Short mmCIF file of C-alpha atoms in Angstrom, two decimals:
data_model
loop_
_atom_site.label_atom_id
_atom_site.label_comp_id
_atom_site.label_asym_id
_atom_site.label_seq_id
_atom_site.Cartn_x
_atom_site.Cartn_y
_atom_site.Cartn_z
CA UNK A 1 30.19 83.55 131.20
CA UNK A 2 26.30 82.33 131.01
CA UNK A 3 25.77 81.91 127.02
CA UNK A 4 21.92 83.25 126.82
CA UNK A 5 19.62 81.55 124.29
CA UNK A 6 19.59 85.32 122.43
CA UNK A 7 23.78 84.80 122.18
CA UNK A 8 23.13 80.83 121.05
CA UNK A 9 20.47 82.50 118.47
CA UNK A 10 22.77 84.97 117.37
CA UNK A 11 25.75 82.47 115.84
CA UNK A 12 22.98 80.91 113.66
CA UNK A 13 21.47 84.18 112.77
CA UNK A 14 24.32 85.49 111.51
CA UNK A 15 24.65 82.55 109.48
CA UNK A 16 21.87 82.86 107.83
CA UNK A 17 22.41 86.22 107.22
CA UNK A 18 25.43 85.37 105.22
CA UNK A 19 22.91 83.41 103.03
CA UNK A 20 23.18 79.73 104.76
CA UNK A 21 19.59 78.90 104.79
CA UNK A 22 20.90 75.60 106.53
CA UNK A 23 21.30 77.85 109.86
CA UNK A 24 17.62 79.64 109.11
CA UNK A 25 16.25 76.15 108.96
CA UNK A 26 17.68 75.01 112.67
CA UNK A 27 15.83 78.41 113.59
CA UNK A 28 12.56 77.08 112.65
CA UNK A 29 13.05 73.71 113.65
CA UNK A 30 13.92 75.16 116.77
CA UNK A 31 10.91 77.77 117.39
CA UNK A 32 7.92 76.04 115.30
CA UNK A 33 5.94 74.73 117.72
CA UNK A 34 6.05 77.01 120.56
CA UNK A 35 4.92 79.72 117.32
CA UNK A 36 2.61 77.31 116.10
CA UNK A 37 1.54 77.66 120.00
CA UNK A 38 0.99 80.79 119.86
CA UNK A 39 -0.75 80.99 116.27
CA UNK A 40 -3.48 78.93 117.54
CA UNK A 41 -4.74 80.94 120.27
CA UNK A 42 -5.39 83.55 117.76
CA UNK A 43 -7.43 81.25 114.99
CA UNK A 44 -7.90 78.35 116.51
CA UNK A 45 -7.24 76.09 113.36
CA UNK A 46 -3.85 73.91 113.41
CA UNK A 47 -3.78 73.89 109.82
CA UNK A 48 -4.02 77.81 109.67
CA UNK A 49 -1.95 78.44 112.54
CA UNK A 50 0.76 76.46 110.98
CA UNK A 51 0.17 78.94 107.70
CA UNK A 52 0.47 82.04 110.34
CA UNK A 53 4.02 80.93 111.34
CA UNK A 54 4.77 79.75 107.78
CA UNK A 55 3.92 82.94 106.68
CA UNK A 56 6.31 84.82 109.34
CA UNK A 57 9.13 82.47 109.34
CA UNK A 58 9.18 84.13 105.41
CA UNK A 59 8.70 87.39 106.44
CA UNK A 60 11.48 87.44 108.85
CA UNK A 61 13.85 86.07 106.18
CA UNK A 62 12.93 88.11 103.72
CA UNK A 63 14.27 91.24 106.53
CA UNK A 64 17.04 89.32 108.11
CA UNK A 65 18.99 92.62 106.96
CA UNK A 66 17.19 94.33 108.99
CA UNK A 67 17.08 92.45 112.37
CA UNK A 68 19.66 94.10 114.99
CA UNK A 69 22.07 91.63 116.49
CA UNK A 70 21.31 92.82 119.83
CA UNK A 71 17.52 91.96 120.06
CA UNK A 72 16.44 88.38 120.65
CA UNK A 73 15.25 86.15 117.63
CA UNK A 74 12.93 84.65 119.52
CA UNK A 75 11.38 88.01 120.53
CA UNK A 76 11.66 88.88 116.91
CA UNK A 77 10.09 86.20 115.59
CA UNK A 78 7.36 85.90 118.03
CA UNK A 79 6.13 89.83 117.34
CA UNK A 80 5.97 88.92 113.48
CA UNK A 81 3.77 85.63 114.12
CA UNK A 82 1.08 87.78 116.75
CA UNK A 83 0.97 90.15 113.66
CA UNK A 84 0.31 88.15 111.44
CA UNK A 85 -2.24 86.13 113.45
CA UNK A 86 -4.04 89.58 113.99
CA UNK A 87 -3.71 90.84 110.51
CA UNK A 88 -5.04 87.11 109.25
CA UNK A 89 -8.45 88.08 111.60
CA UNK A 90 -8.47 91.50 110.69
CA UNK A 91 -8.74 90.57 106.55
CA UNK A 92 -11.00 87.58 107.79
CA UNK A 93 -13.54 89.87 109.84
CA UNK A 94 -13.46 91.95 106.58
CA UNK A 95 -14.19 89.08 104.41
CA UNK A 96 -16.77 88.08 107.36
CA UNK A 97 -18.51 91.52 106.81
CA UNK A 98 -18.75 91.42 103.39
CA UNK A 99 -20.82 88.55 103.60
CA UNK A 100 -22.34 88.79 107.00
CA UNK A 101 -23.26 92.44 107.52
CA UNK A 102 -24.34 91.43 111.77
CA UNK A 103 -21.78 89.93 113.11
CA UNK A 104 -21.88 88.12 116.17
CA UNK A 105 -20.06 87.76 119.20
CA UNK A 106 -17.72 85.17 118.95
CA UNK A 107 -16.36 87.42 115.37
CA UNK A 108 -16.25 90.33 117.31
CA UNK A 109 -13.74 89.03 120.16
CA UNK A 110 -11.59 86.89 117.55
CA UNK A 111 -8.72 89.41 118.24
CA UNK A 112 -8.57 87.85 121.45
CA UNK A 113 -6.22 84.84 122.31
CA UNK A 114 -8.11 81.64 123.43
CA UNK A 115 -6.81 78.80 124.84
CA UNK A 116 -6.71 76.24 121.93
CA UNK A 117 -5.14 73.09 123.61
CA UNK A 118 -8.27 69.86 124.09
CA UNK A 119 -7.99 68.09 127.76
CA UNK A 120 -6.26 65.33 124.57
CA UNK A 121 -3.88 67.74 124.18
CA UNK A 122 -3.10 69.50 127.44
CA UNK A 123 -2.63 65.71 129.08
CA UNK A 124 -0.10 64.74 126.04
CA UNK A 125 1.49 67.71 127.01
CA UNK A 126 1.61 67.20 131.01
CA UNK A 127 2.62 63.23 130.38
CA UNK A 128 5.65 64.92 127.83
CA UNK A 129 7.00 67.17 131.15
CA UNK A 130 6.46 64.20 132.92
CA UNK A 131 8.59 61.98 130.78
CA UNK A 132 11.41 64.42 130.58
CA UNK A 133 11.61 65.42 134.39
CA UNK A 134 11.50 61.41 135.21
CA UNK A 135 14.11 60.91 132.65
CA UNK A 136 16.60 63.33 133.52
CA UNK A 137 15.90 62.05 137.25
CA UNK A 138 16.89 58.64 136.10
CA UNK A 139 20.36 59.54 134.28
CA UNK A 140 23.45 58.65 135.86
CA UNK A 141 24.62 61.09 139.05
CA UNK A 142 27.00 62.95 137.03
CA UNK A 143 25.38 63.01 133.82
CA UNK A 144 22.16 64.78 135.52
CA UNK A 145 24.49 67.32 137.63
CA UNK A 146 25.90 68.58 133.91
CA UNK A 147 22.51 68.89 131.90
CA UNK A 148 20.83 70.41 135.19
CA UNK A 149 23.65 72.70 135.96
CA UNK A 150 23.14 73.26 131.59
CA UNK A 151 19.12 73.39 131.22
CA UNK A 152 18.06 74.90 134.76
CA UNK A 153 20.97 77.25 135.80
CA UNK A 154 22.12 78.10 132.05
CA UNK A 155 25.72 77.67 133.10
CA UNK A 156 28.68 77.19 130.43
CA UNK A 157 30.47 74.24 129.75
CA UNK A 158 33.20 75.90 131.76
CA UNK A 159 31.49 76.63 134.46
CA UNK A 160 30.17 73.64 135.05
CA UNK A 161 33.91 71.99 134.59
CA UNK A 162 34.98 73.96 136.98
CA UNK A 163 32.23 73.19 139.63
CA UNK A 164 32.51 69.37 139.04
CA UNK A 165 36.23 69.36 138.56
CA UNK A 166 36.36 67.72 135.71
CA UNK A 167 37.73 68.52 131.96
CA UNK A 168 35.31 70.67 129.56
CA UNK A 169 35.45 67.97 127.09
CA UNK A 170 34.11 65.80 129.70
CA UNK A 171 31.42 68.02 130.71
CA UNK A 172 30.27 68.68 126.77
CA UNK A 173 30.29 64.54 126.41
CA UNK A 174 27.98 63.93 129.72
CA UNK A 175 25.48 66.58 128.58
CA UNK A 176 25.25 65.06 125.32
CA UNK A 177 24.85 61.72 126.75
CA UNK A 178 22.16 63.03 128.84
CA UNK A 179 20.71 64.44 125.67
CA UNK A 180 20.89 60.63 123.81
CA UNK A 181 18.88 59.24 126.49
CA UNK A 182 16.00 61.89 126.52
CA UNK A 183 15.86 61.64 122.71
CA UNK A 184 15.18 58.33 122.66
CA UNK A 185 12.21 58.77 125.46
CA UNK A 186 10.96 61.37 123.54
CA UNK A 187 11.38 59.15 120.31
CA UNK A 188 9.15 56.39 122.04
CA UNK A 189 6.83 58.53 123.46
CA UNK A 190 5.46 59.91 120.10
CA UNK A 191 5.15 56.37 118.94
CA UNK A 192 2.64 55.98 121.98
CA UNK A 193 5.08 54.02 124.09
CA UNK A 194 4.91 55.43 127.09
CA UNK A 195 1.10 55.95 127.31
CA UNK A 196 1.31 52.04 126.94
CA UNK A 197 4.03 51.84 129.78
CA UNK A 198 1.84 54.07 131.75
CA UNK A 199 -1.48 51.79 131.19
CA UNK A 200 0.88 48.48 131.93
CA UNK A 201 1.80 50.01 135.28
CA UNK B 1 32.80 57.29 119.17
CA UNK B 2 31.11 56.36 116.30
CA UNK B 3 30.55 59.35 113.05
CA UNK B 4 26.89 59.89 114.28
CA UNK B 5 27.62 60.13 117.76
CA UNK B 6 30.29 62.63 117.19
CA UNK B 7 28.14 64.43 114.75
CA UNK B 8 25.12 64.54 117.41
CA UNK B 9 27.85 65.56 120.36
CA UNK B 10 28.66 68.33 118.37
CA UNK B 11 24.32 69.49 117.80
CA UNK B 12 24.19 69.06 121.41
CA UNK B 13 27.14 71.35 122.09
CA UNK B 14 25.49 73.97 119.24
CA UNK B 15 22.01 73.96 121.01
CA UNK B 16 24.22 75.05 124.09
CA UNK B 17 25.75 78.16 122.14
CA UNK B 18 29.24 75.89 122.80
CA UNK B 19 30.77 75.11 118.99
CA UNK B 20 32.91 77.64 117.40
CA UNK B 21 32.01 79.23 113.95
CA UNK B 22 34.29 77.01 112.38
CA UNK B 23 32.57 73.92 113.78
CA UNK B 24 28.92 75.13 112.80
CA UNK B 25 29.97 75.62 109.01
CA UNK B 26 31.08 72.49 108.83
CA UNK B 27 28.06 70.42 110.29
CA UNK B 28 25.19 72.77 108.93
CA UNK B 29 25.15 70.91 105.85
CA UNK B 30 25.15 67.51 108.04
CA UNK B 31 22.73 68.39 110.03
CA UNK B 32 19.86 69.85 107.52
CA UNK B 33 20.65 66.22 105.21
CA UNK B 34 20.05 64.19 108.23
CA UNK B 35 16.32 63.24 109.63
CA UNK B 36 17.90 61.82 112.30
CA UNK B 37 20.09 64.90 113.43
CA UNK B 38 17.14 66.78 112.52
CA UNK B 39 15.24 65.08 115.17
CA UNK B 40 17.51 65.19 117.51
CA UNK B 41 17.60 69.00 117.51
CA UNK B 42 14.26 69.59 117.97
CA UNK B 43 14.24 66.50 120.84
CA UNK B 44 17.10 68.58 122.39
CA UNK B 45 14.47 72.06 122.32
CA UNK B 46 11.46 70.36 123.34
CA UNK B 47 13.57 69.02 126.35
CA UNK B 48 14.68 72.59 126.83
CA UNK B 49 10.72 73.46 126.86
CA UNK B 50 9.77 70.73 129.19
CA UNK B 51 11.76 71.56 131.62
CA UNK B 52 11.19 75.03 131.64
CA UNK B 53 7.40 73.84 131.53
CA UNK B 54 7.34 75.64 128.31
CA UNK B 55 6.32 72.40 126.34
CA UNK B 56 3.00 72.33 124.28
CA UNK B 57 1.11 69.88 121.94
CA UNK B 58 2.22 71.28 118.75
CA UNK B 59 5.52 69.51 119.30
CA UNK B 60 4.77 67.15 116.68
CA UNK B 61 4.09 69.66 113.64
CA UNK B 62 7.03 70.45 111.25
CA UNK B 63 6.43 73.35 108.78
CA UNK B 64 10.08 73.28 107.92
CA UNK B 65 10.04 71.26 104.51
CA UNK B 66 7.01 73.46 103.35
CA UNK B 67 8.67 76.49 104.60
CA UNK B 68 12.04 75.72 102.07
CA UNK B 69 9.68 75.14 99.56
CA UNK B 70 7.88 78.30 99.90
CA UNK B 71 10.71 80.08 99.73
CA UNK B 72 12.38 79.03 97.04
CA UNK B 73 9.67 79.36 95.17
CA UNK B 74 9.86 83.31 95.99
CA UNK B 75 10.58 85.36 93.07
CA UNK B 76 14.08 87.19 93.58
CA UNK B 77 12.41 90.59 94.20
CA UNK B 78 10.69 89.23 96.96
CA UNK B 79 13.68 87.33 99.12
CA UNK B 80 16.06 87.61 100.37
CA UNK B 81 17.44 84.29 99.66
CA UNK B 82 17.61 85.61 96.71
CA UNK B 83 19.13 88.67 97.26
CA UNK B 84 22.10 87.63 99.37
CA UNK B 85 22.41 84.75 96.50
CA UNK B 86 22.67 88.10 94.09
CA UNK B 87 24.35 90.34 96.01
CA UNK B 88 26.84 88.10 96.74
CA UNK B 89 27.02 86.07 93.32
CA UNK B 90 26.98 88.00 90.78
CA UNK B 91 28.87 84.63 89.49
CA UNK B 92 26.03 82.74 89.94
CA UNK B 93 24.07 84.42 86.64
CA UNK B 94 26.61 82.17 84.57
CA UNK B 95 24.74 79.31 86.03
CA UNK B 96 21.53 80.69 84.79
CA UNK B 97 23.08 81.77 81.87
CA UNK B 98 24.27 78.10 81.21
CA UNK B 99 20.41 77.36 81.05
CA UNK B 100 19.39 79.85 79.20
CA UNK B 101 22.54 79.19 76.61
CA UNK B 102 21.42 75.65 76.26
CA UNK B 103 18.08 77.02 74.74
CA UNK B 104 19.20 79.86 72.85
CA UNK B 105 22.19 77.05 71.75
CA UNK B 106 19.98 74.69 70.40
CA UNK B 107 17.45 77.40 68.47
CA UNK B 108 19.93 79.44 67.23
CA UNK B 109 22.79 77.19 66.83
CA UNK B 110 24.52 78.47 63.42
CA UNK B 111 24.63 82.32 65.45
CA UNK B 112 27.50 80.67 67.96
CA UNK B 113 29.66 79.58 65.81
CA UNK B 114 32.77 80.23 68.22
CA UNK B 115 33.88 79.79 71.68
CA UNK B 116 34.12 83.79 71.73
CA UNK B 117 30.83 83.91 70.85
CA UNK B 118 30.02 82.56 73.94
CA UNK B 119 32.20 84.17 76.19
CA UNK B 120 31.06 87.74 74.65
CA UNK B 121 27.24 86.68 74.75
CA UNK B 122 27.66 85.50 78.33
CA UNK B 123 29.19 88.54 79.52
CA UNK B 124 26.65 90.40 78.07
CA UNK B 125 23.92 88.53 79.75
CA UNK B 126 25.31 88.83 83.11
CA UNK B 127 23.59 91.75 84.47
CA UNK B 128 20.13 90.75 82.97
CA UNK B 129 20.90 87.56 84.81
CA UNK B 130 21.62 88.33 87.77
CA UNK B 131 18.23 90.82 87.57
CA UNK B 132 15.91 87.66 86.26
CA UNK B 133 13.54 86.11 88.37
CA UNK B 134 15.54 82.54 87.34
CA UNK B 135 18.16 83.82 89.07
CA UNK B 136 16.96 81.68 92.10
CA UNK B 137 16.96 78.65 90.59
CA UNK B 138 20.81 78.92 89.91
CA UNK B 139 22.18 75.62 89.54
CA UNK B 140 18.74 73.47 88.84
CA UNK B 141 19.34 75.34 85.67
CA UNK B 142 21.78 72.64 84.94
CA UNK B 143 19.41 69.74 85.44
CA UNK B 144 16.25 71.23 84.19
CA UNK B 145 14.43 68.61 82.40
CA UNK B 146 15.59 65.60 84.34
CA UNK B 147 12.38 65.65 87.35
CA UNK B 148 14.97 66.42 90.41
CA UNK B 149 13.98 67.46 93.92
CA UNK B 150 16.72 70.36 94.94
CA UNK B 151 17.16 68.94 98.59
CA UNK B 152 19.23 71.50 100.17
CA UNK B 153 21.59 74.53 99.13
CA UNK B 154 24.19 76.50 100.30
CA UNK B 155 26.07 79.68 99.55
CA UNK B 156 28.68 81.18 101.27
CA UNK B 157 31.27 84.14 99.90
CA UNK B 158 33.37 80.94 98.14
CA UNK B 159 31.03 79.37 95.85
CA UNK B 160 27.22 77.88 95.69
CA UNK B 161 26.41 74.04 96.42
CA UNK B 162 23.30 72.08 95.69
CA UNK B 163 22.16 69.07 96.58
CA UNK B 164 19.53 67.02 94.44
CA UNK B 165 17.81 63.85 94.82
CA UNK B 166 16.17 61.84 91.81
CA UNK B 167 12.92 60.56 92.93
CA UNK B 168 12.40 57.86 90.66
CA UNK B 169 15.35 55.91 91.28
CA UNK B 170 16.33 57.83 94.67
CA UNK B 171 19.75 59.14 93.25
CA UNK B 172 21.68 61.72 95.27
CA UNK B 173 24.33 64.24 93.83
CA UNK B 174 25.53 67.24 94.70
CA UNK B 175 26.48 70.03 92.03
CA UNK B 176 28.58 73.10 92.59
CA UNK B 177 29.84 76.29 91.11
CA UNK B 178 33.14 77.88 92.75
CA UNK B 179 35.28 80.39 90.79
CA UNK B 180 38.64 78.40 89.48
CA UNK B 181 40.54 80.20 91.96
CA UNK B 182 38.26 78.48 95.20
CA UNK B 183 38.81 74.76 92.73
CA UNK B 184 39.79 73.51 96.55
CA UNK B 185 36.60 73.36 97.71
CA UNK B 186 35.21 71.27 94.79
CA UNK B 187 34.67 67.56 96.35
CA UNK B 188 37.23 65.48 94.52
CA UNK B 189 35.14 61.94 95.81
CA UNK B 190 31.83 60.16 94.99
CA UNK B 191 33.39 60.55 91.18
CA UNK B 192 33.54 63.95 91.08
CA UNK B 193 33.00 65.60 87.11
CA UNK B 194 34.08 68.97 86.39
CA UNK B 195 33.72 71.64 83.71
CA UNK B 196 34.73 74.97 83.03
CA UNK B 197 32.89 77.87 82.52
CA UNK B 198 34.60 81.02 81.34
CA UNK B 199 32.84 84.45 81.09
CA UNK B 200 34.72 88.09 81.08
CA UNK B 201 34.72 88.37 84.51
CA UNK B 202 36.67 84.96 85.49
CA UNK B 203 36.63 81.48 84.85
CA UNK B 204 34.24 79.20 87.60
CA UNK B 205 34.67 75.87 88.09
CA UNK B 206 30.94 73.17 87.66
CA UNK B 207 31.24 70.51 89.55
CA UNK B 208 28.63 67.40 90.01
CA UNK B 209 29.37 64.77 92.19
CA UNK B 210 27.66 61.58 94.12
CA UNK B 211 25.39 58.77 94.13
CA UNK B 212 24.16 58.85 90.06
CA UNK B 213 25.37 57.30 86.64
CA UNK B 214 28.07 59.00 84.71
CA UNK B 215 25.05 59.60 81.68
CA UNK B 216 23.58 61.57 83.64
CA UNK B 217 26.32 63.52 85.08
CA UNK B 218 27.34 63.76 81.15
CA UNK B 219 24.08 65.30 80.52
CA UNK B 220 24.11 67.42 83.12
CA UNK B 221 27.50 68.95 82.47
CA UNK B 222 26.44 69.16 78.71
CA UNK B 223 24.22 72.07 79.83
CA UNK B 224 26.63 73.90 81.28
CA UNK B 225 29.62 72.87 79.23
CA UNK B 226 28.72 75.64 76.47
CA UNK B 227 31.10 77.93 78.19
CA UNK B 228 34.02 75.82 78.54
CA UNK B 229 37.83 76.31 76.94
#
């Protein structure tokens, strides 16, 4: 059976529900930046977006209790930040008015997602798809067949043992060897290695 | 395979919903000490995004460490780290009790006069401990004074762990408080020092172990030692 990302949520959220904060914390680590993503269409500010999702990592914590184990965290999550974001605007349009009786335009549509990412950013971000599709494409035969069969068609390590033939425990090892060799990409390309690569060739 | 290889095997198999229960409650604490580990969970997620072209430019911003902070900075009425830590410990006030003792100890030292004393005081404090807003601090209570960063913590339904780091001399240790019965789950390495501390409802077992002098494990214990038989 296909383990969804809501199941794979679902073992750590009931972890932390039983007060191991360690389990929270792989939540967040997990989520941030596609949140922080989000956050910054709304107020286009890094520094405040990162607040936003601060802010609703916190209040989803404090009403863990309350979150049914048959939604998605993700989902979950993602409703608190946009409502956040939105009340953040809302109590900043009021401030806004209090000083500023005519607003203008650009106040008036803040509600509005905008897309926050700089041509800077957007290319980091194309050359970071880049370096993981090239990657995986230059793994071993066998070791790409288990993290694609994994990451595209969301198979178990089961299934996947049973459509290579091979042990589960031997599946589990090549994805994670897969995994090594992307981390350490990934590692090289935030110290600006592979935009220097990239120049070379 | 090498300890960190294993130990990153088994993240990989977690991100994949593929370790059992038993598995993840053994590496949570691993994984949350670790940078490394740390990093190569998110690594494993951002590959997840790439390659569902989900991947942004915010990969490189971690609220995490401010996000612990915040929270346990909360008051108790306003987490619920706090409130599972209550709800689920009422055991936990004799922690914050051992604090508080050490004060009231050292101002009112001729009113304790015996180990009863203590005991009957205690268990009288227990419910306005486990309603006080120091209540989240539980075991820092024990090294109050000394300028330690609480790291990590954990509590489960056996007991409450800490883990603490010195700044000034980069010191690690790890203190604990199980009830006597749970003494199991105390670590007996890294030169493990325990005391008792006995209230109405039980005796619990303080335990401080790891990387710092036996002074200052001596110190810390005295703080909590107030209880003991």
């Amino acid at each position: 059976m296909k383990a969804s990302n809501k199941q794979i949520d679902l073992q750590l959220v009931k972890r932390a529900k039983s007060g191991d904060y360690q389990a929270f914390d792989l939540l967040v680590l997990k989520y941030q930046s596609r949140l922080i993503s989000t956050a910054i269409k709304f107020v286009n500010d890094l520094q405040i977006a990162e607040d936003i999702v601060q802010e609703a990592f916190i209040k989803s914590f404090k009403s863990l209790e309350s979150f049914r184990e048959d939604s998605s965290f993700y989902t979950w999550i993602y409703r608190i930040t946009v409502n956040t974001a939105k009340n953040y605007l809302v109590s900043k349009k009021r401030k806004d008015e209090l000083l500023q009786s005519d607003m203008n335009e650009e106040a008036i549509h803040l509600n509005e997602p905008i897309n926050h990412e700089t041509p800077e950013e957007e290319l980091k971000s194309q050359q970071l798809k880049e370096l993981i599709l090239h990657t995986l494409n230059s793994l071993g035969e066998d070791t790409k067949t288990a993290l694609t069969l994994r990451e595209f068609d969301g198979l178990s390590y089961e299934q996947i043992s049973k459509i290579v033939n091979c042990p589960v425990g031997t599946v589990r090892s090549r994805i994670f060897r897969g995994r090594e060799v992307l981390d350490h990409a990934i590692k090289e390309f935030r110290e600006g290695n592979y935009a220097r690569n990239r120049e070379a060739v | 395979m090498t300890d960190n290889k294993n130990m990153k095997e088994k993240i990989s198999a977690l991100a994949d919903g593929e370790l059992s229960d038993f598995e993840l409650r053994r590496i949570l604490n691993e994984i949350s000490a670790n940078p490394d580990y740390r990093d190569f969970w998110r690594n494993i997620h951002i590959t997840k995004d790439g390659l569902l072209d989900e991947v942004n430019s915010f990969h490189e911003s971690d609220i995490s460490k401010k996000l612990k902070k915040a929270l346990l900075q909360e008051r108790p009425d306003e987490a619920a780290i706090n409130r599972n830590w209550l709800s689920n410990w009422p055991i936990y006030a004799s922690a914050s009790l051992a604090g508080f003792f050490a004060v009231v100890f050292f101002t009112n030292f001729n009113t304790f006069t015996t180990e009863d004393s203590f005991t009957e005081l205690a268990s009288q404090k227990l419910d306005v401990a486990i309603n006080s807003p120091q209540a989240l601090e539980v075991l820092s209570q024990s090294v109050s004074g000394m300028n330690v960063e609480l790291q990590d913590f954990k509590t489960n339904p056996d007991g409450v762990l800490a883990n603490y780091r010195l700044p000034s001399s980069g010191e690690t240790f790890k203190v604990s408080l199980y009830p006597i019965k749970e003494i199991n789950k105390i670590m007996t390495n890294e030169a493990t020092k325990i005391t008792y501390v006995r209230v109405e409802g039980g005796v619990y077992v303080f335990s401080i172990s790891g990387n710092l002098s036996t002074d200052k494990k001596n110190q810390i214990l005295q703080k909590v030692n107030l209880f003991a038989d």
